[in-house]
mmCIF file of C-alpha atoms and ligand atoms in Angstrom:
data_model
loop_
_atom_site.group_PDB
_atom_site.id
_atom_site.type_symbol
_atom_site.label_atom_id
_atom_site.label_comp_id
_atom_site.label_asym_id
_atom_site.label_seq_id
_atom_site.Cartn_x
_atom_site.Cartn_y
_atom_site.Cartn_z
ATOM 1 C CA MET P 1 -38.420 80.731 -110.402
ATOM 2 C CA ARG P 2 -42.127 80.003 -110.817
ATOM 3 C CA SER P 3 -42.035 76.272 -111.367
ATOM 4 C CA ILE P 4 -39.720 73.329 -110.873
ATOM 5 C CA THR P 5 -40.008 69.779 -112.203
ATOM 6 C CA ILE P 6 -38.320 66.949 -110.324
ATOM 7 C CA ARG P 7 -38.388 63.171 -110.420
ATOM 8 C CA ARG P 8 -41.309 61.902 -108.378
ATOM 9 C CA PRO P 9 -40.230 61.862 -104.707
ATOM 10 C CA ASP P 10 -40.206 58.971 -102.233
ATOM 11 C CA ASP P 11 -40.669 59.069 -98.476
ATOM 12 C CA TRP P 12 -37.974 57.072 -96.689
ATOM 13 C CA HIS P 13 -39.753 57.006 -93.296
ATOM 14 C CA LEU P 14 -43.525 56.912 -93.017
ATOM 15 C CA HIS P 15 -46.187 55.777 -90.526
ATOM 16 C CA LEU P 16 -49.283 54.591 -92.359
ATOM 17 C CA ARG P 17 -50.925 52.846 -89.375
ATOM 18 C CA ASP P 18 -53.698 50.347 -90.062
ATOM 19 C CA GLY P 19 -57.479 50.026 -90.473
ATOM 20 C CA ALA P 20 -59.491 53.248 -90.640
ATOM 21 C CA MET P 21 -56.428 55.466 -90.087
ATOM 22 C CA LEU P 22 -54.558 53.770 -92.946
ATOM 23 C CA GLU P 23 -57.549 54.338 -95.203
ATOM 24 C CA GLY P 24 -57.734 57.969 -94.130
ATOM 25 C CA VAL P 25 -54.088 58.881 -94.698
ATOM 26 C CA ILE P 26 -52.662 56.765 -97.496
ATOM 27 C CA GLY P 27 -54.014 58.980 -100.285
ATOM 28 C CA ASP P 28 -52.073 61.965 -98.922
ATOM 29 C CA THR P 29 -48.866 60.026 -99.546
ATOM 30 C CA SER P 30 -49.739 58.248 -102.789
ATOM 31 C CA ARG P 31 -50.828 61.561 -104.359
ATOM 32 C CA HIS P 32 -47.222 62.796 -104.469
ATOM 33 C CA PHE P 33 -44.900 59.942 -103.526
ATOM 34 C CA ALA P 34 -44.109 56.814 -105.530
ATOM 35 C CA ARG P 35 -42.654 54.739 -102.688
ATOM 36 C CA ALA P 36 -42.259 54.901 -98.950
ATOM 37 C CA ILE P 37 -40.455 52.966 -96.257
ATOM 38 C CA ILE P 38 -43.286 51.834 -94.006
ATOM 39 C CA MET P 39 -42.710 51.850 -90.264
ATOM 40 C CA PRO P 40 -43.591 48.603 -88.475
ATOM 41 C CA ASN P 41 -44.686 49.991 -85.070
ATOM 42 C CA LEU P 42 -48.272 48.806 -85.289
ATOM 43 C CA VAL P 43 -50.078 47.179 -82.368
ATOM 44 C CA PRO P 44 -49.008 44.371 -82.479
ATOM 45 C CA PRO P 45 -45.842 45.251 -84.413
ATOM 46 C CA VAL P 46 -44.785 43.911 -87.817
ATOM 47 C CA VAL P 47 -42.177 41.441 -86.622
ATOM 48 C CA THR P 48 -42.006 38.619 -89.142
ATOM 49 C CA THR P 49 -41.888 38.395 -92.910
ATOM 50 C CA ALA P 50 -45.404 36.925 -92.799
ATOM 51 C CA ASP P 51 -46.585 39.979 -90.790
ATOM 52 C CA ALA P 52 -45.001 42.275 -93.380
ATOM 53 C CA LYS P 53 -46.649 40.426 -96.258
ATOM 54 C CA ALA P 54 -50.083 40.694 -94.619
ATOM 55 C CA TYR P 55 -49.557 44.396 -93.795
ATOM 56 C CA ARG P 56 -48.417 45.101 -97.351
ATOM 57 C CA ASP P 57 -51.595 43.501 -98.658
ATOM 58 C CA ARG P 58 -53.708 45.707 -96.368
ATOM 59 C CA ILE P 59 -51.856 48.804 -97.587
ATOM 60 C CA MET P 60 -52.420 47.893 -101.235
ATOM 61 C CA ALA P 61 -56.110 47.238 -100.539
ATOM 62 C CA ALA P 62 -56.445 50.709 -98.955
ATOM 63 C CA LEU P 63 -54.748 52.519 -101.854
ATOM 64 C CA PRO P 64 -57.069 54.922 -103.712
ATOM 65 C CA LYS P 65 -58.092 53.506 -107.098
ATOM 66 C CA GLY P 66 -55.748 54.542 -109.871
ATOM 67 C CA ASP P 67 -52.849 55.549 -107.580
ATOM 68 C CA ARG P 68 -49.554 53.795 -108.111
ATOM 69 C CA PHE P 69 -47.593 53.400 -104.904
ATOM 70 C CA GLU P 70 -45.051 50.926 -103.655
ATOM 71 C CA PRO P 71 -44.796 50.302 -99.918
ATOM 72 C CA LEU P 72 -41.275 49.248 -98.932
ATOM 73 C CA MET P 73 -41.705 47.051 -95.907
ATOM 74 C CA THR P 74 -39.657 46.937 -92.716
ATOM 75 C CA LEU P 75 -39.511 44.462 -89.861
ATOM 76 C CA TYR P 76 -39.611 45.559 -86.220
ATOM 77 C CA LEU P 77 -36.467 44.209 -84.574
ATOM 78 C CA THR P 78 -36.997 42.313 -81.331
ATOM 79 C CA GLU P 79 -34.627 40.334 -79.166
ATOM 80 C CA ASP P 80 -36.246 37.178 -80.583
ATOM 81 C CA THR P 81 -36.172 38.062 -84.275
ATOM 82 C CA SER P 82 -35.024 35.130 -86.377
ATOM 83 C CA PRO P 83 -32.049 35.790 -88.677
ATOM 84 C CA ASP P 84 -33.405 33.194 -91.126
ATOM 85 C CA ASP P 85 -36.796 34.887 -91.346
ATOM 86 C CA VAL P 86 -35.136 38.259 -91.967
ATOM 87 C CA GLU P 87 -32.934 36.787 -94.683
ATOM 88 C CA GLU P 88 -35.895 35.075 -96.304
ATOM 89 C CA GLY P 89 -37.874 38.347 -96.308
ATOM 90 C CA ALA P 90 -34.949 40.221 -97.810
ATOM 91 C CA ARG P 91 -34.251 37.607 -100.492
ATOM 92 C CA SER P 92 -37.922 37.495 -101.499
ATOM 93 C CA GLY P 93 -37.778 41.255 -102.118
ATOM 94 C CA LEU P 94 -40.526 41.942 -99.592
ATOM 95 C CA VAL P 95 -38.342 43.369 -96.817
ATOM 96 C CA THR P 96 -36.342 46.529 -97.558
ATOM 97 C CA ALA P 97 -34.935 47.126 -94.076
ATOM 98 C CA VAL P 98 -35.159 46.198 -90.407
ATOM 99 C CA LYS P 99 -36.096 48.842 -87.843
ATOM 100 C CA LEU P 100 -34.400 49.207 -84.485
ATOM 101 C CA TYR P 101 -36.477 50.834 -81.775
ATOM 102 C CA PRO P 102 -34.681 50.968 -78.456
ATOM 103 C CA ALA P 103 -37.406 49.664 -76.108
ATOM 104 C CA GLY P 104 -39.436 52.569 -74.749
ATOM 105 C CA ALA P 105 -37.980 55.198 -77.095
ATOM 106 C CA THR P 106 -41.251 56.137 -78.771
ATOM 107 C CA THR P 107 -44.796 55.114 -79.794
ATOM 108 C CA ASN P 108 -45.296 51.324 -79.570
ATOM 109 C CA SER P 109 -41.637 50.618 -79.004
ATOM 110 C CA HIS P 110 -41.958 48.572 -75.803
ATOM 111 C CA GLY P 111 -41.347 45.356 -77.802
ATOM 112 C CA GLY P 112 -38.099 46.790 -79.171
ATOM 113 C CA VAL P 113 -34.533 46.062 -78.153
ATOM 114 C CA ARG P 114 -33.303 46.427 -74.549
ATOM 115 C CA ASP P 115 -30.051 44.529 -74.897
ATOM 116 C CA MET P 116 -28.223 45.013 -78.208
ATOM 117 C CA ALA P 117 -26.219 41.836 -77.589
ATOM 118 C CA LYS P 118 -29.430 39.834 -78.022
ATOM 119 C CA ALA P 119 -30.007 41.359 -81.465
ATOM 120 C CA MET P 120 -26.464 40.662 -82.621
ATOM 121 C CA PRO P 121 -27.176 37.427 -84.563
ATOM 122 C CA VAL P 122 -29.747 39.255 -86.709
ATOM 123 C CA LEU P 123 -27.497 42.284 -87.174
ATOM 124 C CA GLU P 124 -24.595 40.056 -88.208
ATOM 125 C CA ARG P 125 -26.787 38.350 -90.783
ATOM 126 C CA MET P 126 -27.961 41.727 -92.100
ATOM 127 C CA ALA P 127 -24.357 42.902 -92.466
ATOM 128 C CA LYS P 128 -23.622 39.723 -94.383
ATOM 129 C CA ILE P 129 -26.509 40.025 -96.825
ATOM 130 C CA GLY P 130 -26.423 43.838 -97.144
ATOM 131 C CA LEU P 131 -29.829 44.534 -95.594
ATOM 132 C CA PRO P 132 -30.023 48.055 -94.105
ATOM 133 C CA LEU P 133 -30.827 48.747 -90.467
ATOM 134 C CA CYS P 134 -33.037 51.785 -89.860
ATOM 135 C CA VAL P 135 -32.469 53.193 -86.392
ATOM 136 C CA HIS P 136 -34.487 55.327 -84.052
ATOM 137 C CA GLY P 137 -31.393 56.925 -82.605
ATOM 138 C CA GLU P 138 -32.229 57.806 -79.021
ATOM 139 C CA VAL P 139 -31.259 56.203 -75.743
ATOM 140 C CA THR P 140 -34.018 55.632 -73.217
ATOM 141 C CA THR P 141 -31.906 55.893 -70.060
ATOM 142 C CA PRO P 142 -34.031 57.904 -67.599
ATOM 143 C CA GLU P 143 -31.015 59.912 -66.418
ATOM 144 C CA VAL P 144 -30.282 61.220 -69.905
ATOM 145 C CA ASP P 145 -31.961 64.522 -70.747
ATOM 146 C CA ILE P 146 -34.416 64.150 -73.626
ATOM 147 C CA PHE P 147 -32.563 66.809 -75.629
ATOM 148 C CA ASP P 148 -29.304 64.822 -75.338
ATOM 149 C CA ARG P 149 -30.651 61.393 -76.161
ATOM 150 C CA GLU P 150 -29.612 61.407 -79.822
ATOM 151 C CA LYS P 151 -26.011 62.370 -79.106
ATOM 152 C CA VAL P 152 -25.723 59.831 -76.297
ATOM 153 C CA PHE P 153 -27.150 57.150 -78.602
ATOM 154 C CA ILE P 154 -24.506 57.920 -81.219
ATOM 155 C CA ASP P 155 -21.702 57.716 -78.682
ATOM 156 C CA THR P 156 -22.864 54.699 -76.686
ATOM 157 C CA VAL P 157 -24.867 52.538 -79.113
ATOM 158 C CA LEU P 158 -24.470 53.508 -82.755
ATOM 159 C CA ASP P 159 -20.746 54.055 -82.988
ATOM 160 C CA PRO P 160 -19.846 50.893 -81.036
ATOM 161 C CA LEU P 161 -22.274 48.916 -83.237
ATOM 162 C CA ARG P 162 -20.742 50.270 -86.430
ATOM 163 C CA ARG P 163 -17.225 49.547 -85.194
ATOM 164 C CA ARG P 164 -18.249 45.997 -84.417
ATOM 165 C CA LEU P 165 -20.113 45.501 -87.716
ATOM 166 C CA PRO P 166 -18.497 47.848 -90.251
ATOM 167 C CA ASP P 167 -20.336 46.119 -93.105
ATOM 168 C CA LEU P 168 -23.763 46.890 -91.613
ATOM 169 C CA LYS P 169 -25.555 49.563 -93.581
ATOM 170 C CA VAL P 170 -27.261 51.956 -91.157
ATOM 171 C CA THR P 171 -29.872 54.606 -91.848
ATOM 172 C CA MET P 172 -29.952 57.061 -88.986
ATOM 173 C CA GLU P 173 -33.565 58.108 -89.209
ATOM 174 C CA HIS P 174 -35.018 61.551 -88.461
ATOM 175 C CA VAL P 175 -31.685 63.138 -87.534
ATOM 176 C CA THR P 176 -32.415 66.111 -85.261
ATOM 177 C CA THR P 177 -29.005 67.343 -84.123
ATOM 178 C CA SER P 178 -25.807 68.789 -85.545
ATOM 179 C CA ASP P 179 -24.125 65.887 -83.717
ATOM 180 C CA GLY P 180 -26.010 63.447 -85.931
ATOM 181 C CA ILE P 181 -25.184 65.404 -89.070
ATOM 182 C CA ASP P 182 -21.508 65.613 -88.116
ATOM 183 C CA TYR P 183 -21.380 61.909 -87.298
ATOM 184 C CA ILE P 184 -22.805 60.939 -90.687
ATOM 185 C CA ARG P 185 -20.547 63.382 -92.512
ATOM 186 C CA SER P 186 -17.456 62.103 -90.755
ATOM 187 C CA ALA P 187 -18.097 58.427 -91.486
ATOM 188 C CA GLU P 188 -16.345 56.782 -94.366
ATOM 189 C CA ARG P 189 -19.155 54.520 -95.496
ATOM 190 C CA ASN P 190 -22.309 52.603 -94.670
ATOM 191 C CA ILE P 191 -24.242 55.354 -92.945
ATOM 192 C CA ALA P 192 -26.797 57.843 -94.206
ATOM 193 C CA GLY P 193 -29.483 59.946 -92.565
ATOM 194 C CA SER P 194 -33.068 60.830 -93.224
ATOM 195 C CA ILE P 195 -34.393 64.246 -92.251
ATOM 196 C CA THR P 196 -38.047 65.123 -91.664
ATOM 197 C CA THR P 197 -39.911 68.066 -93.097
ATOM 198 C CA HIS P 198 -40.883 69.440 -89.702
ATOM 199 C CA HIS P 199 -37.378 69.348 -88.228
ATOM 200 C CA LEU P 200 -36.288 71.657 -91.077
ATOM 201 C CA ILE P 201 -38.957 74.140 -90.001
ATOM 202 C CA ILE P 202 -39.475 74.091 -86.246
ATOM 203 C CA ASN P 203 -37.181 74.240 -83.266
ATOM 204 C CA ARG P 204 -38.182 73.436 -79.681
ATOM 205 C CA ASN P 205 -39.726 76.873 -79.156
ATOM 206 C CA ALA P 206 -42.612 75.761 -81.367
ATOM 207 C CA ILE P 207 -43.585 73.213 -78.718
ATOM 208 C CA LEU P 208 -43.086 75.302 -75.607
ATOM 209 C CA VAL P 209 -43.374 79.059 -76.187
ATOM 210 C CA GLY P 210 -46.763 80.671 -75.591
ATOM 211 C CA GLY P 211 -48.307 77.479 -74.185
ATOM 212 C CA ILE P 212 -47.769 73.778 -74.795
ATOM 213 C CA LYS P 213 -48.377 72.956 -78.464
ATOM 214 C CA PRO P 214 -48.936 69.211 -78.725
ATOM 215 C CA HIS P 215 -49.128 69.216 -82.508
ATOM 216 C CA TYR P 216 -45.425 70.149 -82.639
ATOM 217 C CA TYR P 217 -44.430 67.321 -80.321
ATOM 218 C CA CYS P 218 -42.708 64.359 -81.933
ATOM 219 C CA LEU P 219 -39.783 62.067 -81.213
ATOM 220 C CA PRO P 220 -36.965 62.711 -81.460
ATOM 221 C CA VAL P 221 -38.163 66.036 -80.083
ATOM 222 C CA ALA P 222 -37.206 69.178 -82.008
ATOM 223 C CA LYS P 223 -33.987 70.683 -80.654
ATOM 224 C CA ARG P 224 -32.594 74.232 -80.388
ATOM 225 C CA GLU P 225 -32.198 76.530 -83.384
ATOM 226 C CA SER P 226 -28.526 75.775 -84.076
ATOM 227 C CA HIS P 227 -29.486 72.142 -84.716
ATOM 228 C CA ARG P 228 -32.300 73.106 -87.066
ATOM 229 C CA LEU P 229 -29.829 75.199 -89.066
ATOM 230 C CA ALA P 230 -27.423 72.242 -89.294
ATOM 231 C CA LEU P 231 -30.250 70.046 -90.603
ATOM 232 C CA ARG P 232 -31.153 72.668 -93.188
ATOM 233 C CA ALA P 233 -27.563 72.955 -94.336
ATOM 234 C CA ALA P 234 -27.279 69.175 -94.729
ATOM 235 C CA ALA P 235 -30.621 68.722 -96.498
ATOM 236 C CA THR P 236 -30.001 71.521 -98.984
ATOM 237 C CA SER P 237 -26.351 70.636 -99.624
ATOM 238 C CA GLY P 238 -27.055 67.919 -102.183
ATOM 239 C CA ASP P 239 -24.835 65.522 -100.133
ATOM 240 C CA ARG P 240 -25.950 62.040 -101.149
ATOM 241 C CA ARG P 241 -26.002 60.831 -97.536
ATOM 242 C CA PHE P 242 -29.054 62.954 -96.641
ATOM 243 C CA PHE P 243 -32.585 62.397 -97.901
ATOM 244 C CA LEU P 244 -36.241 62.905 -97.035
ATOM 245 C CA GLY P 245 -38.008 60.721 -94.497
ATOM 246 C CA THR P 246 -41.083 62.653 -93.399
ATOM 247 C CA ASP P 247 -41.830 60.571 -90.283
ATOM 248 C CA SER P 248 -45.400 61.689 -90.917
ATOM 249 C CA ALA P 249 -47.081 60.067 -87.914
ATOM 250 C CA PRO P 250 -50.835 60.559 -87.584
ATOM 251 C CA HIS P 251 -52.561 60.372 -84.218
ATOM 252 C CA VAL P 252 -56.186 61.378 -83.718
ATOM 253 C CA ASP P 253 -56.502 64.750 -82.017
ATOM 254 C CA PRO P 254 -57.866 63.457 -78.687
ATOM 255 C CA LEU P 255 -54.676 61.406 -78.272
ATOM 256 C CA LYS P 256 -52.490 64.480 -78.866
ATOM 257 C CA GLU P 257 -54.555 67.072 -76.996
ATOM 258 C CA CYS P 258 -54.508 65.536 -73.528
ATOM 259 C CA ALA P 259 -52.434 65.279 -70.360
ATOM 260 C CA CYS P 260 -50.032 62.742 -71.899
ATOM 261 C CA GLY P 261 -50.147 63.372 -75.624
ATOM 262 C CA CYS P 262 -48.686 61.052 -78.258
ATOM 263 C CA ALA P 263 -45.578 61.961 -80.255
ATOM 264 C CA GLY P 264 -46.059 62.484 -83.960
ATOM 265 C CA ILE P 265 -46.633 65.185 -86.571
ATOM 266 C CA TYR P 266 -48.763 64.693 -89.669
ATOM 267 C CA THR P 267 -47.033 66.167 -92.724
ATOM 268 C CA SER P 268 -47.821 63.890 -95.649
ATOM 269 C CA ILE P 269 -50.370 66.269 -97.111
ATOM 270 C CA ASN P 270 -48.213 69.426 -97.275
ATOM 271 C CA THR P 271 -44.655 68.105 -97.187
ATOM 272 C CA MET P 272 -43.755 68.942 -100.774
ATOM 273 C CA SER P 273 -45.088 72.518 -100.412
ATOM 274 C CA CYS P 274 -43.147 72.936 -97.168
ATOM 275 C CA LEU P 275 -39.946 71.546 -98.660
ATOM 276 C CA ALA P 276 -40.102 73.781 -101.728
ATOM 277 C CA HIS P 277 -40.538 76.747 -99.358
ATOM 278 C CA VAL P 278 -37.514 75.710 -97.268
ATOM 279 C CA PHE P 279 -35.293 75.029 -100.273
ATOM 280 C CA GLU P 280 -36.308 78.354 -101.845
ATOM 281 C CA GLN P 281 -35.471 80.164 -98.592
ATOM 282 C CA GLU P 282 -32.057 78.498 -98.656
ATOM 283 C CA ASN P 283 -31.575 79.418 -102.320
ATOM 284 C CA ALA P 284 -31.271 75.710 -103.046
ATOM 285 C CA LEU P 285 -34.289 74.750 -105.158
ATOM 286 C CA ASP P 286 -31.831 73.027 -107.474
ATOM 287 C CA LYS P 287 -31.029 70.592 -104.630
ATOM 288 C CA LEU P 288 -34.632 69.643 -103.846
ATOM 289 C CA GLU P 289 -34.620 66.773 -106.324
ATOM 290 C CA ALA P 290 -31.489 65.262 -104.771
ATOM 291 C CA PHE P 291 -33.004 65.399 -101.293
ATOM 292 C CA ALA P 292 -36.526 64.216 -102.118
ATOM 293 C CA SER P 293 -36.049 61.995 -105.170
ATOM 294 C CA LEU P 294 -32.473 60.879 -105.842
ATOM 295 C CA ASN P 295 -30.402 60.352 -102.688
ATOM 296 C CA GLY P 296 -32.840 57.974 -101.002
ATOM 297 C CA PRO P 297 -33.115 55.468 -103.867
ATOM 298 C CA ALA P 298 -29.351 55.593 -104.387
ATOM 299 C CA TRP P 299 -28.793 54.673 -100.739
ATOM 300 C CA TYR P 300 -31.299 51.804 -100.849
ATOM 301 C CA GLY P 301 -29.910 50.540 -104.169
ATOM 302 C CA LEU P 302 -33.029 51.382 -106.168
ATOM 303 C CA ALA P 303 -33.489 53.367 -109.356
ATOM 304 C CA PRO P 304 -35.020 56.839 -109.057
ATOM 305 C CA ASN P 305 -38.599 57.129 -110.248
ATOM 306 C CA GLU P 306 -39.027 57.646 -113.978
ATOM 307 C CA ASP P 307 -41.968 60.030 -113.795
ATOM 308 C CA THR P 308 -41.887 63.587 -112.487
ATOM 309 C CA ILE P 309 -43.902 66.074 -110.476
ATOM 310 C CA THR P 310 -44.036 69.815 -111.050
ATOM 311 C CA LEU P 311 -44.139 72.320 -108.216
ATOM 312 C CA VAL P 312 -45.577 75.700 -109.082
ATOM 313 C CA ARG P 313 -45.192 78.912 -107.093
ATOM 314 C CA ARG P 314 -48.572 80.608 -106.784
ATOM 315 C CA ASP P 315 -49.124 84.318 -106.128
ATOM 316 C CA THR P 316 -51.551 83.633 -103.311
ATOM 317 C CA PRO P 317 -51.254 81.116 -100.451
ATOM 318 C CA VAL P 318 -52.084 77.520 -101.315
ATOM 319 C CA PRO P 319 -54.982 76.269 -99.198
ATOM 320 C CA TYR P 320 -54.605 73.024 -97.262
ATOM 321 C CA PRO P 321 -56.847 71.705 -94.507
ATOM 322 C CA ALA P 322 -56.048 72.392 -90.853
ATOM 323 C CA LYS P 323 -57.298 68.868 -90.118
ATOM 324 C CA ILE P 324 -58.154 65.793 -92.122
ATOM 325 C CA GLU P 325 -61.110 63.627 -91.156
ATOM 326 C CA THR P 326 -60.395 59.903 -91.003
ATOM 327 C CA GLY P 327 -62.580 56.973 -89.991
ATOM 328 C CA ALA P 328 -60.508 56.869 -86.792
ATOM 329 C CA GLY P 329 -61.106 60.563 -86.020
ATOM 330 C CA PRO P 330 -59.683 63.986 -86.910
ATOM 331 C CA VAL P 331 -55.930 64.424 -87.447
ATOM 332 C CA THR P 332 -54.374 67.893 -87.266
ATOM 333 C CA VAL P 333 -52.120 68.751 -90.194
ATOM 334 C CA PHE P 334 -48.659 70.276 -89.608
ATOM 335 C CA ASP P 335 -48.858 74.072 -89.590
ATOM 336 C CA PRO P 336 -45.462 75.470 -90.624
ATOM 337 C CA MET P 337 -46.522 78.888 -89.236
ATOM 338 C CA PHE P 338 -45.993 80.585 -92.593
ATOM 339 C CA ASP P 339 -48.085 80.661 -95.745
ATOM 340 C CA LEU P 340 -47.277 78.087 -98.389
ATOM 341 C CA PHE P 341 -47.051 79.276 -101.982
ATOM 342 C CA TRP P 342 -45.616 76.177 -103.654
ATOM 343 C CA ASP P 343 -48.178 73.724 -104.912
ATOM 344 C CA VAL P 344 -47.831 70.362 -106.637
ATOM 345 C CA SER P 345 -49.559 70.917 -109.953
HETATM 346 O O1 DOR N 1 -42.994 61.326 -83.265
HETATM 347 C C1 DOR N 1 -42.947 60.134 -83.504
HETATM 348 N N1 DOR N 1 -44.056 59.427 -83.783
HETATM 349 N N2 DOR N 1 -41.761 59.518 -83.468
HETATM 350 C C2 DOR N 1 -41.655 58.192 -83.571
HETATM 351 O O2 DOR N 1 -40.554 57.707 -83.491
HETATM 352 C C3 DOR N 1 -42.859 57.347 -83.699
HETATM 353 C C4 DOR N 1 -43.972 58.086 -84.248
HETATM 354 C C5 DOR N 1 -45.300 57.367 -84.101
HETATM 355 O O3 DOR N 1 -45.370 56.194 -84.428
HETATM 356 O O4 DOR N 1 -46.262 58.016 -83.683
HETATM 357 ZN ZN1 ZN N 2 -41.180 57.409 -87.152
#
């Protein structure tokens, strides 16, 4: 097949940052994607509906002229979050979901939740009004090995929460393990999972073999190959519970290339080319539209986009920059370690 036309995709997990970085990266998303769920882990975080409104305005002001893009805002759950404020944000249409970061799990998560009991009034209200909870599904317990943190989170936090609040709609974000895939598949209702572009392509060897490669480091960290294969099988299956959330997370190079580098991989610019490559390899190009454009809106109760994009397979590799320059500094672009032939025309 030389070309494929699909409904315009959406990104159900995206870090746009703020200020000069926001200005430098937003065009890479709005070029291909119609909507994105915007992560709230700014400094300071987007905690209240008023914060989300102000951040949304800054995003719209940074949008390249002529691009149409809808940011779907999230609130950063804290132990002090007000159930009334969350409900007001949801009812006004501004707030699409609330994000749970276990405190300390990742970038700017120290204001997140330490004690789930303290977040229960908000979670109960969300279950009542049907507002989804997006979860960063990793425990932060120092004794738990970093490669096991997703599975332990499912067993000790997520499953007990879902048993207690069966009406709560939960998006398990950036699933990285077969345990996560199996958990979602085995549930009867009210859970879905987003999968990143990079976790379909790299396993943990990319980070550690032949030297430490900080540009392949993200959280949850990439796992062993068997997990990557489980993610690929889920993403390319067409199963409505799995959809794209790139978790594209720009950091300037000096903050990645140092003794304690930040977690995050920047994929907005070449995600669609990478995905077409992966789906072609899996003989599943006919499932790309479900993964990138249909399953996500269905889960969030939104209509799929009306317009389309066309991906074309070129005979020679499609050029993309190794780095983008932003007003905040250079950001290295995800290198899938193979040539990309699919291009968005
Ligand atoms: O790799 C990551 N980067 N994972 C996250 O959960 C956060 C993100 C960021 O904000 O940099
Ligand atoms: Zn993220």
